[in-house]
Coordinates of C-alpha atoms in Angstrom, one line a residue:
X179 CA 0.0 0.0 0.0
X180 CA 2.6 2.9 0.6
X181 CA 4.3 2.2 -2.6
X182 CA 0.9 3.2 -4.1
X183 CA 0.2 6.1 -2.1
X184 CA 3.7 7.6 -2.7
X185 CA 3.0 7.1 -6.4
X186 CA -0.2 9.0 -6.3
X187 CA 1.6 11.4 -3.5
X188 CA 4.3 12.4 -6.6
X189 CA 1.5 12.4 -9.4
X190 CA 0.0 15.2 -7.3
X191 CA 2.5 17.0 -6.7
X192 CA 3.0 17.4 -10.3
X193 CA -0.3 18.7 -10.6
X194 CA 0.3 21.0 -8.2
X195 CA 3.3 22.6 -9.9
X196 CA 1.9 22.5 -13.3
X197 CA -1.2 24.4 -11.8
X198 CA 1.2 27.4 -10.3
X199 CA 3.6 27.4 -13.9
X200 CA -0.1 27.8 -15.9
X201 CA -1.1 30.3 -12.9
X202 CA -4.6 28.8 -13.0
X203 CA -5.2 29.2 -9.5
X204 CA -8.8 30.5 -8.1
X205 CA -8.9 31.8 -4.6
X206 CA -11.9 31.6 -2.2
X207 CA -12.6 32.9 1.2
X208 CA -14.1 30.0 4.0
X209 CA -14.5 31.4 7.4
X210 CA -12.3 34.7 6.9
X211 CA -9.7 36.7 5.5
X212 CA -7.2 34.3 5.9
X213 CA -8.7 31.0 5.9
X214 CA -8.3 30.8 2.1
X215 CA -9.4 28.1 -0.5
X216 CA -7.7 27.3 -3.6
X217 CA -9.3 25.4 -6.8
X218 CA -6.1 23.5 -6.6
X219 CA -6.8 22.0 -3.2
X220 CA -10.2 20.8 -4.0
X221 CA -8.7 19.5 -7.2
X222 CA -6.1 18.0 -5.8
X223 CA -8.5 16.4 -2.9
X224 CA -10.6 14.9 -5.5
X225 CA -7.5 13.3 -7.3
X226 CA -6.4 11.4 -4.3
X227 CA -10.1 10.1 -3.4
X228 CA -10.4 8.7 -6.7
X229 CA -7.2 6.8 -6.4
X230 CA -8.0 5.4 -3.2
X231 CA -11.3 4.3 -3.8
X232 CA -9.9 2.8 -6.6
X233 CA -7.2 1.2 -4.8
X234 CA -10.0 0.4 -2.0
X235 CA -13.6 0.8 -2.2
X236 CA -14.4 -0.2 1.5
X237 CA -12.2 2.6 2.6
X238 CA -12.9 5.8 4.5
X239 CA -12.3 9.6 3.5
X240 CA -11.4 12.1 6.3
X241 CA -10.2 15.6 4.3
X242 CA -10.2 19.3 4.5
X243 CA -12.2 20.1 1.6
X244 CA -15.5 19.2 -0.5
X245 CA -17.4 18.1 2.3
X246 CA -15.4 15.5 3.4
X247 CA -14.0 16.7 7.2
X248 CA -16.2 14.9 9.8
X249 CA -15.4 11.7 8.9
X250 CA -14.6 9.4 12.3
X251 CA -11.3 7.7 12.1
X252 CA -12.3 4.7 14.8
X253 CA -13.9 2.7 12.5
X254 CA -12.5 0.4 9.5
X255 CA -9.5 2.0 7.3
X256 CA -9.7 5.5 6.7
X257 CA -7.3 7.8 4.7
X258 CA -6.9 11.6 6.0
X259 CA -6.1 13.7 3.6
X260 CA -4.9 17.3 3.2
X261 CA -4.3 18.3 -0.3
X262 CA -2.4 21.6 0.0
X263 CA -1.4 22.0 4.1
X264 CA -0.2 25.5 4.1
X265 CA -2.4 27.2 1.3
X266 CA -1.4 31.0 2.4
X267 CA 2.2 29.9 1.7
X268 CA 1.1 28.0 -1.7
X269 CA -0.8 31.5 -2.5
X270 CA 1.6 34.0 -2.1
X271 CA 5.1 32.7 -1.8
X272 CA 4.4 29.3 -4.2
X273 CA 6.7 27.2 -1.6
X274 CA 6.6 25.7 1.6
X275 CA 3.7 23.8 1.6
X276 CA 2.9 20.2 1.9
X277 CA 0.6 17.2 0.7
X278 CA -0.3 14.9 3.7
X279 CA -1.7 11.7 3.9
X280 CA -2.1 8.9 7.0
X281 CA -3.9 5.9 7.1
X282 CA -5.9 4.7 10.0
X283 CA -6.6 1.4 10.3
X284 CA -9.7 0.7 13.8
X285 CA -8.5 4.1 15.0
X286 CA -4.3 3.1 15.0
X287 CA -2.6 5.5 13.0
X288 CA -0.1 2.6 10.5
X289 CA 1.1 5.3 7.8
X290 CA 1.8 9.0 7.7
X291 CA 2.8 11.0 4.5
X292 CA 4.5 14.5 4.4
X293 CA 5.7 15.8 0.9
X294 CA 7.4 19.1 0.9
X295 CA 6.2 19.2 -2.9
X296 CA 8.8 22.5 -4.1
X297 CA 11.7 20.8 -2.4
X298 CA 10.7 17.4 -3.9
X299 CA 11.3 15.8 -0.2
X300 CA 9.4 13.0 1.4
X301 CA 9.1 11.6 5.0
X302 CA 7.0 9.0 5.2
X303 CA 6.5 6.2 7.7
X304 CA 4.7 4.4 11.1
X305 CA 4.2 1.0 12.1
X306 CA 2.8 -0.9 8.7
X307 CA 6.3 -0.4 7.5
X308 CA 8.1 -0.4 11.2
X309 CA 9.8 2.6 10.4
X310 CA 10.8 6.1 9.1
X311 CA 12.1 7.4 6.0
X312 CA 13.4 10.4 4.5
X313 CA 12.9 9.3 1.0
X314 CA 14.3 6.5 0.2
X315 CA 16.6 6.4 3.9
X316 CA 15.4 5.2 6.7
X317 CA 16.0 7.4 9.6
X318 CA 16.5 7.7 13.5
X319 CA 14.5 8.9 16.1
X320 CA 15.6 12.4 17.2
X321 CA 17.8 13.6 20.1
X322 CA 15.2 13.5 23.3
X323 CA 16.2 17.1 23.9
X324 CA 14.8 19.2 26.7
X325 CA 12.8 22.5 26.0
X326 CA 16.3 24.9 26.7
X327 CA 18.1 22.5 23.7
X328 CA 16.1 23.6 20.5
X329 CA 13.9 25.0 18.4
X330 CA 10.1 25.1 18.7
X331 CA 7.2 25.7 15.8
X332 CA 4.1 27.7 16.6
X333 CA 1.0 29.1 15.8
X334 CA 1.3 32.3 15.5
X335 CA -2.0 33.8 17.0
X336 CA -1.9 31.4 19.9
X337 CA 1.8 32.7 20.8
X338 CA 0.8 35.6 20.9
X339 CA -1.8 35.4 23.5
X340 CA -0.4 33.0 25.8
X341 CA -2.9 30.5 24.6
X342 CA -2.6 27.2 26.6
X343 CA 0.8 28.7 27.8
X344 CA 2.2 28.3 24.5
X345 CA 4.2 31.6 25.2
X346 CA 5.1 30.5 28.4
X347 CA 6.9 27.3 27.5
X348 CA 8.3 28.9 24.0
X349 CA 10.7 31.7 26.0
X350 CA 12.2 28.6 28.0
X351 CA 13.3 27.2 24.4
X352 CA 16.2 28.8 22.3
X353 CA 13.4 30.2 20.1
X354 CA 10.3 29.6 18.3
X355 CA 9.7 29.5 14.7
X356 CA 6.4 30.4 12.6
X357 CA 6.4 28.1 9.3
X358 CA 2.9 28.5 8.8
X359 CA 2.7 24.7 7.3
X360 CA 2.3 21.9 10.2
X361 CA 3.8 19.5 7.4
X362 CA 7.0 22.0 7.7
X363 CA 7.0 22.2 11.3
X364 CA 6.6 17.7 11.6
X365 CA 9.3 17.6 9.5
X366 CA 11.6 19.6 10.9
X367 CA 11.2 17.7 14.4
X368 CA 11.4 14.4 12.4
X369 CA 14.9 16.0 11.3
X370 CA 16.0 16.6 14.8
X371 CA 15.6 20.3 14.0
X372 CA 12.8 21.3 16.2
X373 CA 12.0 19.8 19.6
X374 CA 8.3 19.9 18.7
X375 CA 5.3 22.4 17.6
X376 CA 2.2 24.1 19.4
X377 CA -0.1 25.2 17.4
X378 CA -4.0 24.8 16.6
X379 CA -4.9 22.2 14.0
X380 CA -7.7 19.9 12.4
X381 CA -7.0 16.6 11.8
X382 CA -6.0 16.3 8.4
X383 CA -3.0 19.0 9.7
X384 CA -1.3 16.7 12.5
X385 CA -2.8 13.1 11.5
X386 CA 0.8 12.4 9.6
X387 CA 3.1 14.0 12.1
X388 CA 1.3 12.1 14.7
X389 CA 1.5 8.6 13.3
X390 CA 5.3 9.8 12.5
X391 CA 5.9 10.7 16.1
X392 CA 4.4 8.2 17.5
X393 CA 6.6 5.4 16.1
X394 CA 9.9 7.5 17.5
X395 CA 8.1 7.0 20.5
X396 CA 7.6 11.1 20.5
X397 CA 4.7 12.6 23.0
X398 CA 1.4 14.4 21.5
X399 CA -1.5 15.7 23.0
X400 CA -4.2 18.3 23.1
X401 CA -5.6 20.5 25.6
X402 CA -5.1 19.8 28.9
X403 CA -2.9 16.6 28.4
X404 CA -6.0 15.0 27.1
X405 CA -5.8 12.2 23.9
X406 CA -6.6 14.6 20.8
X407 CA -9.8 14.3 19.4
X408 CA -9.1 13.9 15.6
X409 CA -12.6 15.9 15.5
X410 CA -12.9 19.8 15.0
X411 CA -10.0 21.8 15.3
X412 CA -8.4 21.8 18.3
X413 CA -5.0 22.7 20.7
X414 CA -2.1 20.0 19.6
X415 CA 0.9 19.4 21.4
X416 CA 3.6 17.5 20.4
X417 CA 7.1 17.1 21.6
X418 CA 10.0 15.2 22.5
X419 CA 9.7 13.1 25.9
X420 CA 12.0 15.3 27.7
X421 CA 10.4 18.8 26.3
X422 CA 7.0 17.4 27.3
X423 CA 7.4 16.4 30.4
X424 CA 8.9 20.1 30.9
X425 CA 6.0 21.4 28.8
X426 CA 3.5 19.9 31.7
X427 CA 4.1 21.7 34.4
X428 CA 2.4 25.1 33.0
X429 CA -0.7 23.6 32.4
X430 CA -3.4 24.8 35.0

């Protein structure tokens, strides 16, 4: 199954670029000035659908766009999809942005998906495969490093209102960083180069990461410590072992 999904990953991704060279793209408003929507993503969404209920008919969709984002993940196989994870980037600077793609199989995350699609750079792993790979290497878990030893990706609104104590634990780092593409901010602490990443996020934006992270035996979690929902959008945490444990003790 993941050579198939990478396969569809890189046909995508092709799309993707041919769409910005032929500057075809259509931009819509959802909830407000930012939240933007892009022909491309809903393109791009309906692309990987087809090939997976091709691939398997039984199989669930959980994704961002056309209707398709309430979608429980406890039941069955389902894949969680988002088409274009950092759309403001894909808008106005045409890089850093990501496809994104896990599979769930009874609610156990087995694959997650992250392709960085302007650097042509893959990370892609979990349990079905008992591993992670940068491409075609397989890699090692990152340094457990404590919150004082490296970098950490936020959101930017909830840094800057102390939301959940995101501020409070990003001065003890040795500095945050605003990507504004959870795919970005995953791979970078599947790199080793961030300790981990605060932010708020729907499903489809940490459902990779997650199943990434959790087979490096890496913490995640939302609000108050509690399991995340994979429902709505909501507060995620995730961090090394070391940083989380740190992370803890400014939660009310």
């Amino acid at each position: 199954m993941e050579r198939e999904i990478i396969q569809w990953i890189y046909e995508a991704g092709g799309k993707i670029k041919d769409a910005l060279k032929e500057d075809t793209l259509q931009v819509d408003h959802k909830s407000g000035r930012t939240d933007i929507v892009t022909n491309v993503d809903k393109e791009i969404q309906d692309f990987l659908v087809s090939k997976i209920e091709a691939f398997d008919p039984e199989a669930k969709i959980l994704g961002e766009e056309n209707g398709q984002d309430t979608t429980p993940i406890d039941k069955g196989r389902v894949f969680v999809i988002d088409p274009i994870d950092g759309t403001l980037n894909f808008v106005y600077q045409k890089e850093n942005f990501c496809i994104m793609i896990a599979v769930f199989e009874e609610g156990v995350g087995q694959l997650g998906f992250i392709y960085d699609v302007m650097r042509d750079d893959l990370f892609w792993g979990g349990p079905k495969v008992n591993a992670v790979y940068h491409n075609e290497e397989k890699i090692s878990a990152p340094a457990n490093k404590k919150l004082e030893e490296g970098l950490l990706g936020v959101g930017v609104s909830i840094y800057a209102n102390n939301y959940q104590h995101t501020k409070d634990i990003g001065v003890q780092t040795m500095g945050v960083r605003v990507l504004g593409c959870a795919g970005l901010d995953f791979i970078a602490i599947l790199k080793g180069t961030q300790i981990g990443y605060l932010s708020l996020l729907s499903p489809w934006d940490y459902a990779a990461g997650k199943v990434m992270m959790d087979h490096f035996g890496m913490a995640t979690c939302g609000a108050n410590q509690q399991p995340l929902k994979f429902s709505g959008r909501e507060y995620f945490m995730g961090l090394t072992p070391a940083a989380m444990e740190q992370a803890k003790a400014y939660k009310d």
